[in-house]
Amino acid sequence: MYRTHTCGALRLEHVGQEVTLAGWVQRVRNKGGLVWIDLRDRYGLTQLILEETSSSEELLRQATSLGREFVVQARGQVIERASKNDKLPTGDIEIRVQALEVLNPAKLPPFLIEDETDGGEDLRMKYRYLDLRRNVVREKLQLRHRMMQQVRRYLDEKAFIEVETPVLIKSTPEGARDFVVPSRTNPGEFYALPQSPQTFKQLLMVSGFDRYFQIVKCFRDEDLRADRQPEFTQIDCEMAFVEQEDILNTFEGLVRHLFRTVKGVELEEVQRMSYAEAMELYGNDKPDLRFDMKIHRLTALAQGKGFPIFDQAEVILGICVPGAAGYTRKQLDALTDWVKRPQIGAKGMVYVKVNSENDLKSSVDKFYSKEDLAQWAQHLQAGPGDLLLLLSGEEAATRKQMSELRLKMGEELGLRDRNVFKPLWVLDFPLLEWDEESGRYHAMHHPFTSPKQEDIPLLDTAPGQVRANAYDLVINGVEIGGGSIRIHDRTTQQLMFKHLGFSEEEARQQFGFLLEAFEFGAPPHGGIAFGFDRLCAIFGGSDSIRDYIAFPKNNAGRDVMIDSPSKLAAAQLEELHIALALKK
Amino acid sequence: MYRTHTCGALRLEHVGQEVTLAGWVQRVRNKGGLVWIDLRDRYGLTQLILEETSSSEELLRQATSLGREFVVQARGQVIERASKNDKLPTGDIEIRVQALEVLNPAKLPPFLIEDETDGGEDLRMKYRYLDLRRNVVREKLQLRHRMMQQVRRYLDEKAFIEVETPVLIKSTPEGARDFVVPSRTNPGEFYALPQSPQTFKQLLMVSGFDRYFQIVKCFRDEDLRADRQPEFTQIDCEMAFVEQEDILNTFEGLVRHLFRTVKGVELEEVQRMSYAEAMELYGNDKPDLRFDMKIHRLTALAQGKGFPIFDQAEVILGICVPGAAGYTRKQLDALTDWVKRPQIGAKGMVYVKVNSENDLKSSVDKFYSKEDLAQWAQHLQAGPGDLLLLLSGEEAATRKQMSELRLKMGEELGLRDRNVFKPLWVLDFPLLEWDEESGRYHAMHHPFTSPKQEDIPLLDTAPGQVRANAYDLVINGVEIGGGSIRIHDRTTQQLMFKHLGFSEEEARQQFGFLLEAFEFGAPPHGGIAFGFDRLCAIFGGSDSIRDYIAFPKNNAGRDVMIDSPSKLAAAQLEELHIALALKK
């Protein structure tokens, strides 16, 4: 036995007991004939003490020669501390050491193993196993563990069955790029890693599993952005004999359960909004409802008064920023610069300060009378002290810019509190979206999403207007899950493939097994998938999913700790029937 | 709402209620003016009834035109059955149907969706989603789900943290072949899929996670045998600050918990045996202890009596088959043929029937006196009615053959009851095993397994005799888990790599990150991994792990349902910087 207790276990009630602890040396202090050692493990920190008067010279020499992060076993007696530390659960006691053994020495770590570290991100990625030693980092993964446990408990209680679907599947041209795996035993052929278990979970519904879930790794070979990882984890769920309402209720319940059990938060009612409404009011299909600041159209009000930029615009949009009339010229210039950045792309910004009912000051006073501005203010429901911000241009782009500006203002005004959670279902997504590059419609969700029955006739006349039985769950402006009621009959599925530009042959080759399955008695079904990494980040109050992944990859898709990917031996390639084809 | 109840929910207490059910048509019967429909879902079977006297003609026509596996929604009133069926939980009631709706028709399935089916294995693999509809198949996956839930509950209660380790890792030359994944963003480089998360879990111990587990997919590109799959699932566990005894106790507890909660079986004490003892007594490192029939050496007793085959043999081994003296000549010939099959490889078999104390009849009466045979019988502790079976030859081969023969006799005598569970820890495995092909020692477990301290000097003089701190958990002759106390210091790990034939450069290149991690304060640690598919098979009383995998691959590594692996488009290969290199 290496230890009788962990470093977080001992209390006043243990005083007098002889104990053995093992852990890492957090620090050693040496003062006035006393040596203190802080010993750390996952469970806590316990103070060890040695006294020059009572400890052997050898033991003292041993103690003072310990370095940070040495792995040590210590035997001694629990005693009450003279000066207690009420910040530490073990702060009432310390251990008077009788024997010390170094289980493993440690080189000086390349950065401080403390909550606040001096290590840069690259260094911490390379030595991820040391970064994970920091309490603040490890706690993120402990949160993830608790969330996994609670997801499983909730779904198990609701009669969901967890089924593992294969990782080695088949490449499909639809959607993002697949990672592929050459087959040694089937020369010239490849497996693909799943972007999601979509077709398998639908087949499980055809099999009568009724309620399926899986917490599962998925893979996308996309160009990585800051908050993307080539492998990520989903909570993947599917139910048979359900309508949209059943799914919304069941998974609202899941999220409510997680907030209650993991965070001790009673989640408020989940609001609902159509996609069209979200785009109109927030310029965005995942609005952050922690603050209001809705987007309004001012096109009719603001055109025809001789301001050329507005007069030429397809649309003029405005928001009312409450209590921000005091923004200085400098602050407003900074905002204007911000909206003009290439990432946002606006050409300019118009503001109106509503100082009082009769004192409105704008950046376009040349073109608009006080009465004009007062009309705008009224339309935006602005009162004294509020600031109006207006953007104009082509509708879709302006709406997007306005959405960004709204979020920025929410941020600046401190309205995006990480401890407030505003959940929202966004409903009735479009079925298809036009893709300029390929010159055809793509499935907005995926090709298995069902169109609304009443919109099916529009497929031939106005495909972009067809609404889907699709829904996203959004919390605080972050999409944490999305799903749909699926197509469950061959005719509709084939119609869908046709509208997505698949030839019959292509549809058969890629999804023949699913089309065929629909002919053997497929029940109505639907489901949802949650981005588990992102859900953890929301719960942990962090912006980056990377913090919630034990061994993440960097933006180039590399694991810098193990140095992967890496080259293969020629014999290995040969066995796999492939050769390198590098561009010069 | 598609249904008010499932097909397994209704009882006498519901009589009089109006209900709506949805499910699959199991069968339709039509007799004497009555139509019965058995409606099935995952939860059970409910009988629907229509009467010619009270149902509309349209409804009757609808009901009689339903085919097997049609998906149907039925509304009606719960009534008490005239003739109850006590084999069915819903057998006290039936539904008098008022309305029927076909939610989806079904083609005739290619095989019967019944517990006993007429479908061959190939057909059932191609239509796996229909095979999964059969209760007996679906129940296996429900068992798997319950086991997963219980594994997680037990380990969570024991303070283990589930951590997901990466699927895209680095290829290593050690062990079985890796599946690899070409990197698009790192031309000429490849990820590998993990054979196990071994190094990551060790790094988590270095990180101070203290107790880690994961139920995780692993991958091996090996030539498949009947009971192997290219992707399989492990319960992967690791603990810090432990000795072997801590691990044995913790995971004996896990298995006991699973038997109790999933099977309602109180598992008996787990026996312990060294590897050497298991090989000596059972010819096998995973002995089936449901029956005794130990292997004994008869070399000294049986040599020197002029029987050339025995006299030339390195070893003569025997077992006593209790109560089998009545085996006929034909049965014994069949056994002889069996041991001579190429898969077993024995040259012949000698038998002795112990008819009574003085009546011993053998196949070698020409060479051995009654007294000789009586001596053998005594050595094998045989009594009247027993049968002795002897094999001879080179030691390792004969021991293996004898092990097979022992299992065969256990089978023939009905001593391998699927409802009896005999767990066993096999301890003290050899650290290294000689590999003829490569002409060097390989790690028997893996290169991170620690040698027994007292055996380290043997590394230089007799490497094959070095024992490891390694253990397997065996149930009924099946290895369900294996693990070891790991090396946790750089010096020993480098020594180990040296003895495995790694150059310093190779060791650094492959496992540099681990060697370095050992220098930053690695705690003593050890772990175990269970083959989860096999554990499920043991619990379910099946020989094949394939039954416990929702979508298994066939022996050629193909998924015949989705037709994978498959060819890729030329553009896809080009993007991945690879080309096909097929042999003519």
Short mmCIF file of N, CA and C in Angstrom, two decimals, chain B residues 237-307:
data_model
loop_
_atom_site.label_atom_id
_atom_site.label_comp_id
_atom_site.label_asym_id
_atom_site.label_seq_id
_atom_site.Cartn_x
_atom_site.Cartn_y
_atom_site.Cartn_z
N CYS B 237 -8.26 0.89 -18.09
CA CYS B 237 -8.18 1.47 -16.73
C CYS B 237 -6.74 1.64 -16.29
N GLU B 238 -6.49 2.63 -15.47
CA GLU B 238 -5.15 2.84 -14.92
C GLU B 238 -5.26 3.51 -13.55
N MET B 239 -4.35 3.13 -12.65
CA MET B 239 -4.35 3.69 -11.29
C MET B 239 -2.92 4.06 -10.89
N ALA B 240 -2.80 5.14 -10.13
CA ALA B 240 -1.48 5.54 -9.62
C ALA B 240 -1.33 5.15 -8.16
N PHE B 241 -0.09 5.09 -7.71
CA PHE B 241 0.23 4.74 -6.33
C PHE B 241 -0.40 3.42 -5.92
N VAL B 242 -0.26 2.43 -6.79
CA VAL B 242 -0.82 1.12 -6.47
C VAL B 242 0.21 0.02 -6.66
N GLU B 243 -0.02 -1.05 -5.94
CA GLU B 243 0.70 -2.30 -6.17
C GLU B 243 -0.29 -3.26 -6.82
N GLN B 244 0.26 -4.38 -7.27
CA GLN B 244 -0.57 -5.35 -7.98
C GLN B 244 -1.83 -5.71 -7.19
N GLU B 245 -1.66 -5.88 -5.88
CA GLU B 245 -2.79 -6.31 -5.05
C GLU B 245 -3.96 -5.31 -5.11
N ASP B 246 -3.64 -4.02 -5.15
CA ASP B 246 -4.69 -3.00 -5.22
C ASP B 246 -5.50 -3.16 -6.51
N ILE B 247 -4.79 -3.45 -7.58
CA ILE B 247 -5.47 -3.57 -8.87
C ILE B 247 -6.34 -4.82 -8.91
N LEU B 248 -5.78 -5.94 -8.43
CA LEU B 248 -6.56 -7.17 -8.42
C LEU B 248 -7.85 -6.97 -7.62
N ASN B 249 -7.74 -6.33 -6.46
CA ASN B 249 -8.94 -6.14 -5.64
C ASN B 249 -9.97 -5.22 -6.31
N THR B 250 -9.48 -4.12 -6.87
CA THR B 250 -10.40 -3.16 -7.48
C THR B 250 -11.18 -3.78 -8.64
N PHE B 251 -10.49 -4.57 -9.47
CA PHE B 251 -11.16 -5.04 -10.68
C PHE B 251 -11.88 -6.38 -10.48
N GLU B 252 -11.44 -7.12 -9.47
CA GLU B 252 -12.27 -8.23 -9.01
C GLU B 252 -13.62 -7.65 -8.56
N GLY B 253 -13.55 -6.50 -7.91
CA GLY B 253 -14.77 -5.82 -7.48
C GLY B 253 -15.64 -5.41 -8.64
N LEU B 254 -15.02 -4.94 -9.71
CA LEU B 254 -15.79 -4.54 -10.89
C LEU B 254 -16.54 -5.72 -11.48
N VAL B 255 -15.81 -6.83 -11.64
CA VAL B 255 -16.44 -8.00 -12.27
C VAL B 255 -17.55 -8.55 -11.36
N ARG B 256 -17.30 -8.52 -10.08
CA ARG B 256 -18.31 -8.97 -9.11
C ARG B 256 -19.56 -8.08 -9.20
N HIS B 257 -19.32 -6.78 -9.30
CA HIS B 257 -20.43 -5.82 -9.42
C HIS B 257 -21.25 -6.11 -10.69
N LEU B 258 -20.55 -6.38 -11.78
CA LEU B 258 -21.25 -6.65 -13.04
C LEU B 258 -22.09 -7.92 -12.95
N PHE B 259 -21.50 -8.97 -12.37
CA PHE B 259 -22.27 -10.21 -12.24
C PHE B 259 -23.49 -9.99 -11.37
N ARG B 260 -23.32 -9.20 -10.31
CA ARG B 260 -24.43 -9.00 -9.39
C ARG B 260 -25.54 -8.17 -10.04
N THR B 261 -25.15 -7.04 -10.67
CA THR B 261 -26.17 -6.11 -11.14
C THR B 261 -26.75 -6.52 -12.50
N VAL B 262 -25.94 -7.16 -13.33
CA VAL B 262 -26.43 -7.46 -14.68
C VAL B 262 -27.01 -8.87 -14.77
N LYS B 263 -26.41 -9.82 -14.03
CA LYS B 263 -26.87 -11.20 -14.13
C LYS B 263 -27.53 -11.72 -12.87
N GLY B 264 -27.47 -10.96 -11.80
CA GLY B 264 -28.01 -11.44 -10.55
C GLY B 264 -27.26 -12.64 -10.00
N VAL B 265 -25.98 -12.73 -10.32
CA VAL B 265 -25.15 -13.86 -9.88
C VAL B 265 -24.12 -13.36 -8.87
N GLU B 266 -23.99 -14.05 -7.75
CA GLU B 266 -22.96 -13.70 -6.77
C GLU B 266 -21.70 -14.49 -7.14
N LEU B 267 -20.72 -13.80 -7.67
CA LEU B 267 -19.53 -14.47 -8.19
C LEU B 267 -18.71 -15.06 -7.04
N GLU B 268 -18.22 -16.26 -7.24
CA GLU B 268 -17.40 -16.86 -6.19
C GLU B 268 -16.01 -16.21 -6.15
N GLU B 269 -15.25 -16.53 -5.12
CA GLU B 269 -13.93 -15.94 -4.95
C GLU B 269 -13.07 -16.20 -6.19
N VAL B 270 -12.32 -15.21 -6.59
CA VAL B 270 -11.47 -15.37 -7.77
C VAL B 270 -10.20 -16.10 -7.34
N GLN B 271 -9.99 -17.27 -7.92
CA GLN B 271 -8.78 -18.03 -7.61
C GLN B 271 -7.56 -17.32 -8.19
N ARG B 272 -6.38 -17.72 -7.73
CA ARG B 272 -5.14 -17.16 -8.26
C ARG B 272 -4.18 -18.28 -8.58
N MET B 273 -3.41 -18.10 -9.64
CA MET B 273 -2.50 -19.13 -10.10
C MET B 273 -1.39 -18.43 -10.89
N SER B 274 -0.17 -18.93 -10.74
CA SER B 274 0.90 -18.33 -11.54
C SER B 274 0.81 -18.85 -12.97
N TYR B 275 1.39 -18.09 -13.86
CA TYR B 275 1.47 -18.51 -15.26
C TYR B 275 2.12 -19.89 -15.37
N ALA B 276 3.21 -20.08 -14.60
CA ALA B 276 3.94 -21.35 -14.66
C ALA B 276 3.04 -22.51 -14.24
N GLU B 277 2.29 -22.27 -13.18
CA GLU B 277 1.39 -23.30 -12.67
C GLU B 277 0.27 -23.60 -13.68
N ALA B 278 -0.28 -22.54 -14.28
CA ALA B 278 -1.35 -22.73 -15.26
C ALA B 278 -0.85 -23.56 -16.45
N MET B 279 0.36 -23.27 -16.90
CA MET B 279 0.92 -24.01 -18.02
C MET B 279 1.17 -25.46 -17.64
N GLU B 280 1.65 -25.67 -16.42
CA GLU B 280 1.95 -27.02 -15.95
C GLU B 280 0.67 -27.84 -15.77
N LEU B 281 -0.34 -27.26 -15.17
CA LEU B 281 -1.53 -28.04 -14.80
C LEU B 281 -2.60 -28.06 -15.89
N TYR B 282 -2.59 -27.04 -16.75
CA TYR B 282 -3.66 -26.97 -17.75
C TYR B 282 -3.13 -26.78 -19.17
N GLY B 283 -1.83 -26.62 -19.32
CA GLY B 283 -1.22 -26.50 -20.64
C GLY B 283 -1.57 -25.20 -21.34
N ASN B 284 -1.92 -24.18 -20.56
CA ASN B 284 -2.67 -23.08 -21.11
C ASN B 284 -2.61 -21.93 -20.12
N ASP B 285 -2.48 -20.68 -20.61
CA ASP B 285 -2.45 -19.56 -19.67
C ASP B 285 -3.83 -19.00 -19.38
N LYS B 286 -4.86 -19.68 -19.87
CA LYS B 286 -6.22 -19.24 -19.51
C LYS B 286 -7.09 -20.47 -19.25
N PRO B 287 -6.77 -21.19 -18.17
CA PRO B 287 -7.46 -22.45 -17.92
C PRO B 287 -8.94 -22.28 -17.62
N ASP B 288 -9.71 -23.23 -18.11
CA ASP B 288 -11.13 -23.30 -17.81
C ASP B 288 -11.28 -24.11 -16.53
N LEU B 289 -11.64 -23.46 -15.43
CA LEU B 289 -11.70 -24.14 -14.13
C LEU B 289 -13.09 -24.68 -13.80
N ARG B 290 -13.97 -24.71 -14.80
CA ARG B 290 -15.28 -25.29 -14.51
C ARG B 290 -15.17 -26.80 -14.30
N PHE B 291 -14.03 -27.37 -14.71
CA PHE B 291 -13.81 -28.80 -14.43
C PHE B 291 -12.33 -28.99 -14.13
N ASP B 292 -12.01 -30.12 -13.48
CA ASP B 292 -10.65 -30.32 -12.96
C ASP B 292 -9.74 -30.90 -14.06
N MET B 293 -9.63 -32.20 -14.14
CA MET B 293 -8.93 -32.89 -15.22
C MET B 293 -7.54 -32.29 -15.49
N LYS B 294 -6.76 -32.16 -14.41
CA LYS B 294 -5.44 -31.54 -14.54
C LYS B 294 -4.51 -32.41 -15.38
N ILE B 295 -3.52 -31.78 -15.96
CA ILE B 295 -2.53 -32.48 -16.77
C ILE B 295 -1.38 -32.94 -15.85
N HIS B 296 -1.00 -34.21 -16.00
CA HIS B 296 0.11 -34.75 -15.20
C HIS B 296 1.22 -35.23 -16.11
N ARG B 297 2.46 -35.18 -15.59
CA ARG B 297 3.60 -35.72 -16.34
C ARG B 297 3.74 -37.20 -16.03
N LEU B 298 3.86 -37.98 -17.09
CA LEU B 298 4.06 -39.43 -16.92
C LEU B 298 5.38 -39.86 -17.52
N THR B 299 6.21 -38.90 -17.86
CA THR B 299 7.44 -39.21 -18.60
C THR B 299 8.28 -40.27 -17.89
N ALA B 300 8.59 -40.05 -16.63
CA ALA B 300 9.45 -40.98 -15.90
C ALA B 300 8.81 -42.36 -15.79
N LEU B 301 7.50 -42.36 -15.53
CA LEU B 301 6.79 -43.62 -15.35
C LEU B 301 6.68 -44.43 -16.63
N ALA B 302 6.52 -43.75 -17.76
CA ALA B 302 6.14 -44.45 -18.99
C ALA B 302 7.29 -44.69 -19.95
N GLN B 303 8.45 -44.15 -19.66
CA GLN B 303 9.57 -44.37 -20.57
C GLN B 303 10.37 -45.60 -20.15
N GLY B 304 11.12 -46.13 -21.10
CA GLY B 304 12.02 -47.25 -20.81
C GLY B 304 11.35 -48.60 -20.79
N LYS B 305 10.13 -48.69 -21.34
CA LYS B 305 9.47 -49.99 -21.40
C LYS B 305 9.37 -50.49 -22.83
N GLY B 306 10.10 -49.88 -23.73
CA GLY B 306 10.18 -50.40 -25.08
C GLY B 306 9.16 -49.86 -26.06
N PHE B 307 8.29 -48.91 -25.61
CA PHE B 307 7.34 -48.30 -26.55
C PHE B 307 8.06 -47.12 -27.21
#
